[in-house]
Coordinates of C-alpha atoms and ligand atoms in Angstrom, one line a residue:
Chain A
M1493 CA 63.6 133.8 156.5
I1494 CA 61.1 136.7 156.1
H1495 CA 58.4 137.0 158.8
K1496 CA 54.8 138.0 157.9
E1497 CA 51.6 138.2 159.8
I1498 CA 49.1 137.1 157.1
V1499 CA 50.2 135.6 153.8
I1500 CA 47.5 135.2 151.2
V1501 CA 48.2 132.9 148.2
G1502 CA 46.2 133.9 145.2
G1503 CA 45.1 137.4 144.1
G1504 CA 41.6 136.6 142.8
P1505 CA 38.4 138.0 144.2
A1506 CA 38.8 135.8 147.3
G1507 CA 42.4 136.6 148.1
L1508 CA 42.0 140.3 147.4
S1509 CA 38.9 140.6 149.6
A1510 CA 40.6 138.6 152.3
G1511 CA 43.5 141.0 152.3
I1512 CA 41.4 144.1 152.2
E1513 CA 39.3 142.9 155.1
A1514 CA 42.2 141.8 157.4
A1515 CA 44.2 145.0 156.7
K1516 CA 41.1 147.0 157.6
Y1517 CA 41.5 145.9 161.2
G1518 CA 45.3 146.6 161.2
A1519 CA 46.8 143.2 160.3
E1520 CA 49.8 143.2 158.0
V1521 CA 49.1 141.3 154.8
L1522 CA 51.1 140.0 152.0
I1523 CA 49.3 138.8 148.9
I1524 CA 51.2 136.6 146.4
D1525 CA 50.0 135.8 142.9
E1526 CA 51.8 134.1 140.0
N1527 CA 50.3 136.3 137.4
H1528 CA 51.5 139.7 136.3
L1529 CA 48.1 141.2 137.0
V1530 CA 45.8 140.8 140.0
G1531 CA 42.2 139.7 139.8
G1532 CA 42.6 135.9 139.2
Q1533 CA 39.7 135.0 136.8
L1534 CA 38.4 138.5 136.8
F1535 CA 40.9 140.1 134.5
K1536 CA 39.9 138.0 131.6
Q1537 CA 36.2 138.3 132.2
I1538 CA 34.8 141.0 129.8
H1539 CA 31.2 140.3 130.6
K1540 CA 29.0 142.0 133.1
F1541 CA 28.6 140.0 136.3
F1542 CA 25.4 138.8 137.7
G1543 CA 25.1 138.7 141.5
S1544 CA 24.1 141.4 143.8
R1545 CA 24.8 145.1 143.6
E1546 CA 26.8 145.1 146.7
H1547 CA 29.1 142.6 145.0
K1548 CA 29.4 144.9 142.1
A1549 CA 27.1 142.9 139.8
G1550 CA 26.3 144.6 136.6
M1551 CA 30.0 145.6 136.3
R1552 CA 32.3 143.8 134.0
G1553 CA 34.7 141.3 135.7
F1554 CA 37.9 143.2 134.9
S1555 CA 36.4 146.4 136.3
I1556 CA 35.7 144.6 139.6
G1557 CA 39.3 143.5 139.6
R1558 CA 40.5 147.0 139.0
D1559 CA 38.4 148.3 141.9
L1560 CA 39.7 145.7 144.3
L1561 CA 43.3 146.6 143.2
E1562 CA 42.6 150.3 143.9
E1563 CA 41.5 149.4 147.4
I1564 CA 44.6 147.3 147.9
N1565 CA 46.8 150.2 146.7
K1566 CA 45.2 152.5 149.1
S1567 CA 46.0 150.3 152.1
E1568 CA 49.3 150.8 153.9
N1569 CA 49.0 147.3 155.4
I1570 CA 49.0 145.4 152.2
E1571 CA 52.0 144.3 150.2
L1572 CA 51.5 142.7 146.8
W1573 CA 54.0 140.4 145.1
L1574 CA 53.1 139.6 141.5
N1575 CA 54.9 137.2 139.1
S1576 CA 55.5 135.1 142.2
E1577 CA 54.6 131.4 142.6
V1578 CA 54.2 129.7 145.9
I1579 CA 55.7 126.2 145.4
G1580 CA 55.9 124.9 148.9
I1581 CA 54.2 125.1 152.3
N1582 CA 54.2 123.2 155.5
K1583 CA 52.3 122.8 158.8
E1584 CA 54.5 125.3 160.5
K1585 CA 53.2 127.9 158.0
E1586 CA 56.4 128.3 156.2
L1587 CA 56.2 129.0 152.5
L1588 CA 58.6 128.7 149.6
V1589 CA 58.1 131.4 147.0
V1590 CA 59.6 131.9 143.6
P1591 CA 59.4 135.5 142.6
K1592 CA 60.3 135.9 139.0
D1593 CA 64.0 136.0 138.3
Q1594 CA 64.9 136.1 142.0
G1595 CA 65.6 132.6 143.2
V1596 CA 63.7 131.2 146.1
V1597 CA 62.4 133.2 149.1
E1598 CA 61.3 131.6 152.4
I1599 CA 58.6 133.2 154.4
K1600 CA 57.3 132.3 157.9
A1601 CA 53.7 133.3 158.3
E1602 CA 51.5 133.5 161.4
K1603 CA 48.4 132.9 159.3
I1604 CA 48.0 131.7 155.8
I1605 CA 44.9 132.1 153.5
L1606 CA 44.9 129.8 150.5
A1607 CA 42.8 131.4 147.7
T1608 CA 44.3 129.6 144.8
G1609 CA 41.1 129.2 142.8
A1610 CA 40.3 126.2 140.6
I1611 CA 41.6 124.2 137.6
E1612 CA 39.6 123.2 134.6
K1613 CA 38.5 119.6 134.2
S1614 CA 39.0 117.9 130.8
I1615 CA 37.3 115.0 129.1
Y1616 CA 39.0 112.5 126.9
F1617 CA 38.0 111.4 123.4
P1618 CA 39.8 110.2 120.3
G1619 CA 41.7 113.2 118.9
W1620 CA 41.6 115.2 122.1
D1621 CA 45.3 115.8 121.9
L1622 CA 45.1 117.6 118.5
P1623 CA 46.0 121.2 118.4
G1624 CA 42.7 123.1 118.5
V1625 CA 41.3 121.2 121.4
M1626 CA 41.6 123.2 124.6
G1627 CA 39.9 124.3 127.8
A1628 CA 37.4 127.0 127.5
G1629 CA 39.3 129.0 130.0
A1630 CA 42.5 128.7 127.8
A1631 CA 40.5 130.1 124.9
Q1632 CA 39.2 132.9 127.0
T1633 CA 42.7 133.8 128.2
M1634 CA 44.0 133.8 124.6
M1635 CA 41.2 136.0 123.4
N1636 CA 40.7 138.5 126.3
V1637 CA 44.2 138.8 127.7
H1638 CA 46.5 138.0 124.7
R1639 CA 44.0 139.2 122.0
I1640 CA 44.4 136.1 119.9
L1641 CA 41.3 134.4 118.5
P1642 CA 42.1 130.7 118.8
G1643 CA 39.6 129.5 116.2
K1644 CA 37.0 130.7 113.7
K1645 CA 34.4 127.9 113.9
V1646 CA 34.0 126.7 117.4
L1647 CA 32.4 123.7 119.1
M1648 CA 31.8 124.2 122.8
I1649 CA 31.4 121.2 125.1
G1650 CA 29.4 122.0 128.2
S1651 CA 26.4 124.3 128.6
G1652 CA 27.1 125.6 132.1
N1653 CA 27.6 129.3 132.7
V1654 CA 31.3 129.0 131.7
G1655 CA 30.6 127.3 128.4
V1656 CA 27.8 129.7 127.5
I1657 CA 29.6 132.9 128.6
I1658 CA 32.8 132.0 126.8
S1659 CA 30.7 131.0 123.7
Y1660 CA 29.2 134.5 123.8
Q1661 CA 32.7 136.0 124.1
M1662 CA 33.9 134.0 121.1
I1663 CA 31.1 135.4 119.0
Q1664 CA 32.0 138.9 120.2
G1665 CA 35.6 138.2 119.2
G1666 CA 34.4 137.4 115.7
A1667 CA 34.2 133.6 115.7
E1668 CA 31.2 131.5 114.8
V1669 CA 30.0 129.1 117.5
V1670 CA 28.6 126.1 115.6
G1671 CA 27.1 124.4 118.6
I1672 CA 27.1 123.9 122.4
L1673 CA 26.9 120.3 123.5
E1674 CA 25.3 119.2 126.7
A1675 CA 25.2 115.5 127.9
S1676 CA 22.7 116.1 130.7
S1677 CA 19.0 116.2 130.3
T1678 CA 18.9 119.9 131.0
L1679 CA 21.1 122.8 130.1
G1680 CA 23.4 124.0 132.9
G1681 CA 23.8 127.7 132.5
Y1682 CA 21.5 130.4 133.7
G1683 CA 18.5 130.9 131.4
V1684 CA 19.4 134.5 130.8
H1685 CA 22.8 133.5 129.4
T1686 CA 21.5 130.6 127.3
A1687 CA 18.8 132.8 125.9
K1688 CA 21.3 135.5 124.8
V1689 CA 23.5 133.0 122.8
T1690 CA 20.4 131.4 121.3
R1691 CA 19.1 134.6 119.9
A1692 CA 22.6 135.2 118.5
G1693 CA 22.0 132.1 116.5
V1694 CA 23.9 129.3 118.5
P1695 CA 22.2 125.9 118.7
F1696 CA 22.4 123.7 121.7
Y1697 CA 22.7 119.9 121.1
R1698 CA 21.2 118.0 124.0
P1699 CA 21.7 115.3 125.2
Y1700 CA 24.8 115.0 123.1
T1701 CA 28.5 114.3 123.5
I1702 CA 31.6 114.3 121.4
K1703 CA 32.6 111.1 119.7
R1704 CA 35.9 112.2 118.2
A1705 CA 37.9 115.2 116.9
I1706 CA 38.6 114.9 113.2
G1707 CA 41.9 116.1 111.7
E1708 CA 45.5 115.2 110.9
D1709 CA 47.7 118.0 112.2
C1710 CA 45.0 120.1 113.8
V1711 CA 41.2 120.1 114.4
E1712 CA 39.2 120.1 111.1
G1713 CA 35.9 118.8 112.5
A1714 CA 34.1 117.0 115.2
E1715 CA 31.8 114.0 115.3
I1716 CA 29.1 114.4 117.9
V1717 CA 26.5 111.8 118.9
Q1718 CA 23.3 111.8 120.9
I1719 CA 23.3 109.8 124.2
D1720 CA 20.6 108.0 126.0
S1721 CA 19.7 108.2 129.7
Q1722 CA 22.5 105.7 130.5
W1723 CA 24.9 108.1 128.7
Q1724 CA 25.3 105.5 125.9
P1725 CA 25.7 106.7 122.3
V1726 CA 22.5 106.3 120.2
E1727 CA 23.5 104.7 116.9
G1728 CA 22.7 106.6 113.8
T1729 CA 22.5 110.0 115.5
E1730 CA 26.0 111.0 114.6
V1731 CA 26.6 114.5 113.1
I1732 CA 29.8 115.8 111.7
L1733 CA 30.4 119.5 112.4
E1734 CA 33.0 121.5 110.5
V1735 CA 35.0 123.3 113.2
D1736 CA 38.6 124.3 113.8
L1737 CA 38.4 124.7 117.6
I1738 CA 36.9 122.4 120.3
C1739 CA 36.6 124.0 123.7
M1740 CA 35.9 122.1 126.9
A1741 CA 33.8 123.7 129.6
T1742 CA 33.3 120.6 131.6
G1743 CA 33.8 121.9 135.1
F1744 CA 36.4 122.8 137.6
N1745 CA 38.2 121.2 140.5
P1746 CA 39.5 123.2 143.4
L1747 CA 43.2 123.9 143.0
T1748 CA 44.4 122.1 146.2
E1749 CA 48.1 121.1 145.8
L1750 CA 49.3 123.6 148.5
A1751 CA 46.5 122.5 150.8
W1752 CA 47.6 118.8 150.4
M1753 CA 51.2 119.8 151.0
S1754 CA 50.3 121.6 154.2
G1755 CA 48.9 118.4 155.6
C1756 CA 45.3 119.5 156.1
Q1757 CA 42.6 116.9 155.9
F1758 CA 40.3 116.6 152.9
T1759 CA 36.7 115.7 152.4
Y1760 CA 35.1 114.5 149.1
I1761 CA 32.0 116.5 148.4
P1762 CA 30.9 116.4 144.7
E1763 CA 28.7 119.4 145.1
L1764 CA 31.7 121.5 145.9
G1765 CA 33.8 120.2 143.1
G1766 CA 35.5 117.1 144.5
Q1767 CA 38.3 116.8 147.1
V1768 CA 38.1 119.9 149.2
P1769 CA 40.2 120.9 152.3
T1770 CA 38.0 120.2 155.3
H1771 CA 37.0 123.5 156.8
N1772 CA 34.7 125.2 159.3
D1773 CA 32.4 128.2 159.0
R1774 CA 35.3 130.5 159.6
L1775 CA 37.1 128.8 156.7
E1776 CA 39.9 127.5 158.8
T1777 CA 41.3 124.1 157.8
T1778 CA 42.3 121.3 160.1
V1779 CA 45.7 122.9 160.3
K1780 CA 45.3 125.7 162.8
G1781 CA 46.0 129.1 161.2
I1782 CA 45.7 127.9 157.6
Y1783 CA 42.5 129.2 156.0
I1784 CA 41.0 128.7 152.5
A1785 CA 38.6 130.9 150.6
G1786 CA 37.0 131.1 147.1
D1787 CA 36.9 128.3 144.5
I1788 CA 39.5 126.2 146.5
S1789 CA 36.8 125.8 149.2
G1790 CA 34.1 124.7 146.7
I1791 CA 33.5 125.9 143.1
E1792 CA 31.2 128.9 143.1
E1793 CA 31.1 132.5 142.0
A1794 CA 33.1 135.6 142.4
S1795 CA 30.4 137.1 144.7
T1796 CA 30.6 134.2 147.1
A1797 CA 34.5 134.1 146.7
M1798 CA 34.6 137.7 147.9
E1799 CA 32.4 137.0 150.9
E1800 CA 34.4 134.0 151.8
G1801 CA 37.6 136.0 151.5
K1802 CA 36.2 138.5 154.0
L1803 CA 35.2 135.7 156.3
A1804 CA 38.7 134.2 156.4
G1805 CA 40.2 137.7 156.6
V1806 CA 38.1 138.7 159.6
H1807 CA 38.9 135.6 161.5
A1808 CA 42.6 135.6 160.7
A1809 CA 42.8 139.2 161.9
H1810 CA 40.8 138.4 165.0
S1811 CA 43.1 135.4 165.9
L1812 CA 46.0 137.8 165.7
G1813 CA 44.3 140.0 168.2
Y1814 CA 43.2 142.8 165.9
L1815 CA 39.5 142.6 166.7
S1816 CA 37.6 141.4 169.7
K1817 CA 35.7 138.1 169.9
E1818 CA 32.4 140.1 169.9
K1819 CA 33.3 142.2 166.9
E1820 CA 34.5 139.2 165.0
K1821 CA 31.2 137.5 165.7
V1822 CA 29.2 140.5 164.5
E1823 CA 31.1 140.7 161.3
R1824 CA 31.0 137.0 160.7
N1825 CA 27.2 136.9 161.1
K1826 CA 26.8 139.8 158.6
I1827 CA 28.9 137.9 156.1
W1828 CA 27.0 134.7 156.7
E1829 CA 23.7 136.4 156.1
R1830 CA 24.9 137.6 152.7
L1831 CA 26.4 134.2 151.8
N1832 CA 23.1 132.4 152.7
D1833 CA 21.2 135.0 150.6
L1834 CA 23.5 134.3 147.6
R1835 CA 23.1 130.5 148.0
S1836 CA 19.3 130.6 148.5
G1837 CA 18.0 129.9 144.9
P1838 CA 17.3 126.4 143.6
M1839 CA 20.3 126.7 141.3
D1840 CA 22.6 127.3 144.2
I1841 CA 21.1 125.2 147.0
K1842 CA 23.4 122.2 146.3
R1843 CA 26.4 124.3 147.2
K1844 CA 24.7 125.4 150.4
N1845 CA 24.0 121.8 151.3
G1846 CA 27.6 120.9 150.4
K1847 CA 28.9 123.5 152.7
E1848 CA 26.7 122.4 155.6
L1849 CA 27.9 118.8 155.1
M1850 CA 31.5 120.1 155.1
F1851 CA 31.1 121.8 158.5
L1852 CA 29.6 118.6 159.9
K1853 CA 32.7 116.7 158.7
Y1854 CA 35.0 119.3 160.2
N1855 CA 33.3 119.0 163.6
E1856 CA 33.4 115.2 163.4
G1857 CA 37.1 115.1 162.5
C1858 CA 38.5 118.0 164.5
I1859 CA 38.9 117.5 168.2
N1860 CA 41.7 120.0 168.7
D1861 CA 40.7 123.4 170.2
Chain B
M658 CA 11.5 125.5 137.8
I659 CA 10.2 122.8 135.4
D660 CA 13.1 121.0 133.9
D661 CA 11.5 120.0 130.6
S662 CA 10.8 123.7 129.9
N663 CA 12.0 125.0 126.6
L664 CA 14.4 127.3 128.5
K665 CA 16.2 124.3 130.1
T666 CA 16.1 122.1 127.0
K667 CA 16.5 124.5 124.1
G668 CA 18.0 127.5 125.8
F669 CA 15.3 130.1 125.3
P670 CA 12.0 130.8 126.9
T671 CA 8.8 130.5 124.8
L672 CA 6.2 133.2 125.1
E673 CA 4.0 130.7 126.9
E674 CA 6.7 130.0 129.5
L675 CA 7.1 133.7 130.1
K676 CA 3.4 134.3 130.5
R677 CA 2.9 131.3 132.7
L678 CA 5.4 132.7 135.2
G679 CA 3.3 135.8 135.5
T680 CA 6.1 138.2 134.8
Y681 CA 5.2 139.1 131.2
P682 CA 3.3 142.4 130.9
S683 CA -0.4 142.1 130.1
D684 CA -1.8 143.4 126.8
E685 CA -3.4 146.2 128.7
A686 CA 0.0 147.3 130.1
F687 CA 1.4 147.2 126.6
M688 CA -1.4 149.5 125.3
K689 CA -0.3 152.3 127.6
G690 CA 3.1 153.0 125.9
P691 CA 6.7 152.0 126.3
I692 CA 7.5 149.6 129.2
A693 CA 10.2 147.2 130.2
V694 CA 9.9 143.5 129.5
I695 CA 12.0 141.4 131.8
E696 CA 12.7 137.9 130.5
C697 CA 14.4 136.6 133.6
I698 CA 12.4 133.6 134.9
E699 CA 14.9 131.6 136.9
E700 CA 15.6 132.1 140.6
I701 CA 19.2 133.2 140.2
P702 CA 21.2 135.4 142.7
C703 CA 21.1 138.7 140.8
N704 CA 19.6 142.1 141.3
P705 CA 21.3 145.0 139.6
C706 CA 18.1 145.8 137.6
E707 CA 16.2 146.5 140.9
E708 CA 18.7 149.0 142.1
T709 CA 19.1 150.8 138.7
C710 CA 15.4 151.6 138.4
I711 CA 15.0 154.9 140.2
K712 CA 11.2 154.8 139.7
G713 CA 11.1 151.7 141.9
A714 CA 9.3 149.8 139.2
I715 CA 11.4 146.6 139.6
K716 CA 11.1 144.6 142.8
I717 CA 13.3 141.6 143.8
G718 CA 13.7 142.1 147.5
K719 CA 15.0 139.4 149.7
P720 CA 16.2 136.8 149.1
I721 CA 18.1 138.0 146.1
T722 CA 17.0 134.9 144.2
N723 CA 13.4 136.1 143.9
L724 CA 12.2 136.7 140.3
P725 CA 12.2 140.4 139.3
R726 CA 8.7 141.8 139.2
L727 CA 7.8 144.8 137.1
N728 CA 5.2 147.2 138.3
T729 CA 3.9 148.4 134.9
T730 CA 2.2 151.4 136.3
K731 CA 5.5 152.8 137.7
C732 CA 7.6 152.0 134.6
S733 CA 8.1 154.9 132.3
G734 CA 10.0 153.0 129.7
C735 CA 13.1 155.1 130.3
S736 CA 15.4 152.2 129.4
F737 CA 18.0 152.8 132.2
C738 CA 17.6 149.2 133.4
I739 CA 18.6 147.6 130.1
S740 CA 22.4 147.9 130.3
S741 CA 22.5 147.1 134.0
C742 CA 21.3 143.6 133.3
P743 CA 24.2 141.1 132.9
G744 CA 21.8 138.6 131.4
L745 CA 20.8 141.1 128.7
A746 CA 17.3 140.0 129.6
I747 CA 15.5 143.3 129.6
Y748 CA 14.2 145.4 126.7
I749 CA 11.7 148.1 126.2
K750 CA 8.7 147.5 123.9
D751 CA 6.3 150.1 122.7
Y752 CA 3.1 148.8 121.0
T753 CA 1.8 152.4 120.6
Y754 CA 4.8 153.6 118.5
S755 CA 2.7 154.1 115.4
E756 CA -0.3 152.6 113.7
K757 CA 1.6 149.8 111.9
E758 CA 4.9 149.6 113.7
A759 CA 6.1 148.7 117.2
L760 CA 9.4 149.8 118.8
I761 CA 11.9 147.8 120.7
I762 CA 15.0 149.0 122.5
F763 CA 17.3 146.1 123.1
P764 CA 20.9 145.6 124.4
Y765 CA 23.5 144.8 121.8
E766 CA 27.2 143.9 122.4
F767 CA 28.5 143.0 119.0
L768 CA 30.6 144.9 116.4
P769 CA 30.0 146.4 113.9
L770 CA 27.2 148.5 115.2
P771 CA 24.3 149.3 112.9
K772 CA 23.8 152.8 111.7
V773 CA 20.7 155.0 112.2
N774 CA 18.2 154.3 109.4
E775 CA 19.9 151.1 108.5
E776 CA 17.6 148.3 107.6
V777 CA 18.3 145.2 109.6
I778 CA 16.8 141.7 110.1
A779 CA 14.7 141.3 113.3
V780 CA 15.1 138.0 115.1
D781 CA 13.0 136.1 117.6
R782 CA 14.1 134.4 120.9
E783 CA 15.4 131.4 118.9
G784 CA 17.6 133.6 116.7
Q785 CA 15.4 133.1 113.6
S786 CA 15.0 135.8 111.1
I787 CA 11.4 137.0 111.2
C788 CA 11.0 140.4 109.5
K789 CA 12.7 143.6 108.6
G790 CA 13.5 146.1 111.2
S791 CA 14.7 149.7 110.9
V792 CA 17.2 151.2 113.3
I793 CA 16.2 154.6 114.6
K794 CA 18.7 155.1 117.3
V795 CA 22.1 153.7 118.5
N796 CA 22.8 154.7 122.1
N797 CA 26.4 154.1 123.1
N798 CA 26.4 156.3 126.2
K799 CA 29.4 155.9 128.5
A800 CA 27.0 155.0 131.4
N801 CA 25.9 151.9 129.4
D802 CA 29.5 150.6 129.7
N803 CA 29.6 149.2 126.1
T804 CA 26.2 147.6 126.2
V805 CA 24.8 149.5 123.3
L806 CA 21.0 150.2 123.2
I807 CA 19.5 149.8 119.8
S808 CA 16.1 151.3 119.0
M809 CA 14.4 149.4 116.2
V810 CA 11.0 149.7 114.7
Y811 CA 9.3 146.6 113.1
S812 CA 5.9 145.4 112.1
K813 CA 3.3 145.2 114.9
E814 CA 2.3 141.8 113.6
Y815 CA 5.3 140.3 115.3
F816 CA 5.1 142.4 118.4
H817 CA 5.7 139.6 120.9
D818 CA 8.2 137.6 118.9
I819 CA 11.0 140.1 118.2
V820 CA 13.7 140.4 120.7
A821 CA 16.8 141.5 118.8
M822 CA 18.4 141.9 115.4
K823 CA 20.6 139.6 113.4
R824 CA 24.3 140.2 113.8
L825 CA 25.8 142.3 111.0
Ligands
FAD2295 C1 33.9 132.1 132.2 C2 33.6 132.4 133.6 C3 32.5 133.3 133.9 C4 32.2 133.6 135.2 N1 31.2 134.5 135.5 C5 30.9 134.8 136.8 C6 29.9 135.8 137.0 O1 29.3 136.3 136.1 N2 29.7 136.2 138.3 C7 30.4 135.6 139.3 O2 30.2 136.0 140.5 N3 31.4 134.6 139.1 C8 31.6 134.3 137.8 N4 32.6 133.3 137.6 C9 33.3 132.6 138.7 C10 34.4 133.4 139.3 O3 35.3 133.9 138.3 C11 35.2 132.5 140.3 O4 34.3 131.9 141.1 C12 36.2 133.4 141.1 O5 37.1 133.9 140.2 C13 36.9 132.5 142.1 O6 37.7 133.4 142.8 P1 39.0 132.9 143.5 O7 39.6 134.1 144.1 O8 38.7 131.8 144.4 O9 40.0 132.3 142.4 P2 40.7 132.9 141.1 O10 39.9 134.0 140.6 O11 40.9 131.7 140.2 O12 42.1 133.4 141.6 C14 43.1 132.5 142.1 C15 44.4 133.1 141.9 O13 45.5 132.4 142.6 C16 46.6 132.3 141.7 N5 47.4 131.1 142.2 C17 47.0 129.8 142.3 N6 48.0 129.0 142.8 C18 49.0 129.9 143.0 C19 50.3 129.7 143.6 N7 50.8 128.4 143.9 N8 51.2 130.7 143.7 C20 50.7 132.0 143.4 N9 49.5 132.2 142.9 C21 48.6 131.2 142.7 C22 46.0 132.1 140.4 O14 46.9 132.3 139.3 C23 44.9 133.1 140.4 O15 45.3 134.4 140.0 C24 33.0 133.0 136.3 C25 34.0 132.1 136.0 C26 34.3 131.8 134.7 C27 35.5 130.8 134.4
SF4_2296 S1 12.4 151.3 131.9 FE1 13.0 152.8 133.5 S2 11.2 152.9 134.8 FE2 10.9 151.0 133.6 S3 11.8 149.4 134.9 FE3 13.5 150.1 133.5 S4 14.5 151.7 134.7 FE4 12.6 151.4 135.7
SF4_2297 S1 19.6 142.2 136.3 FE1 18.8 140.9 134.6 S2 19.5 138.8 135.1 FE2 19.7 140.0 137.0 S3 17.8 139.7 138.1 FE3 17.6 141.6 136.9 S4 16.7 140.9 135.0 FE4 17.5 139.1 136.0

């Protein structure tokens, strides 16, 4: 069995930042990701990021990923395994990893940081299993990583930032976005993003949902319908749209299998995306030495994911003896100041509340140390 | 933020909404020459525009969710801030461009790009075709990182309505 100080599962913004931070203080870090590229969501994101300048906002997502990778490569304390999936984990912090074409490798870690990100939620409607119905993230990966445009006439379901940004990228890729559906009374995405697709000629349908996908062997159209305040279809408002691709941007859940497997406790907090590993303000779970960071700890942004990664990284390095209690506290406070800043607007306040509720739950449930 | 606003129901802000939030430049400010117009009226965590403006004309401060405020007397209309904005929410407008025509410099991220002197269709915030526009400059500087700045002149009559051009 291989022995490592800190093992980080997931090489997205959270995992990479955690690794850079912990290594900065001298800890030995191994980052494992199942993809052939690091960056997690970042490498398929061709748009410029909002957020703060210190989080590289204004830069395109993949450039942020490239910068983080450069920092990783510069550090002597960080090892990177790509094409490697972590398939097992236990309370003793032992991991089972499957590096591509190499059988199974066992690792014993002193600290683990789970930064596995999130998984797309889908909704179900007649015809949802037809080819041409897919998650918006899948469409984005096909376009921006594999350079295949999955459809020419697109219906997007969901008006959050993801639905709106991927719609914009579909137009850039040469498709026509026939409409974006939103079931709620208000549009979800940031106004600057909804405004830019609107002036590119995309209509929002609100409050609307999809009734069925039309087609024999693949998507040829979609029937949409208006809904009332009880989310019931309003008869006579049906519209048939001619489309060959239906994308779902209907939210994310934290990707938590490994956390379940490790035996840590969970708390259900809708504001954070559902069942989330219970954690404290250092991002440690109820299994001592196992941390989480990024979307797995609550669906948010790359900017908050990077800060959370740093938070977990600092504390993991501290608990290995690499930085003093005082220094850890100073660094932690600085990170928290930035996190609170990022979560201060009305659009982000519910995540802040969700996090605070989570820390309460942790304190209630955790009587160890 | 009012939830029945046009921005949150239809996706785009109306001129009234922009004016009501007090961030839209006054007529007086527009009469002085080219200045930035920032259509970012929601408290989101974002600030690259502030740091890009070396004149210090854009203020967000702390917390980062404050709305960007433009000091029109400091703004020279240099257009550096446009490509830094991930929301593509900033453009330059010049009411004084000529007697009959106004100038807009807006961000554009679609292909193909228009050519200089090409006649295009100018659109409003809703994406509706409003009038003809004439492209006078296509700035694809490396520093803009592929957010191309298009300079377009159009009839002054539609000064406030026009925000971009129809895709080619
Ligand atoms: C369309 C879209 C637009 C966005 N725009 C913005 C924006 O403008 N600004 C912003 O700040 N944020 C934005 N975000 C959000 C941002 O991308 C995410 O919040 C961020 O990527 C989360 O980072 P993460 O490190 O937690 O997870 P991820 O980036 O998802 O990375 C997790 C990584 O872990 C790997 N992994 C998971 N399980 C395993 C395993 N068992 N073994 C090995 N590897 C594993 C995954 O393959 C992945 O590479 C956007 C998201 C989307 C989808
Ligand atoms: S146009 Fe120039 S001076 Fe005016 S706000 Fe933008 S960067 Fe600043
Ligand atoms: S950069 Fe653009 S989206 Fe961000 S705050 Fe400034 S104007 Fe708003």
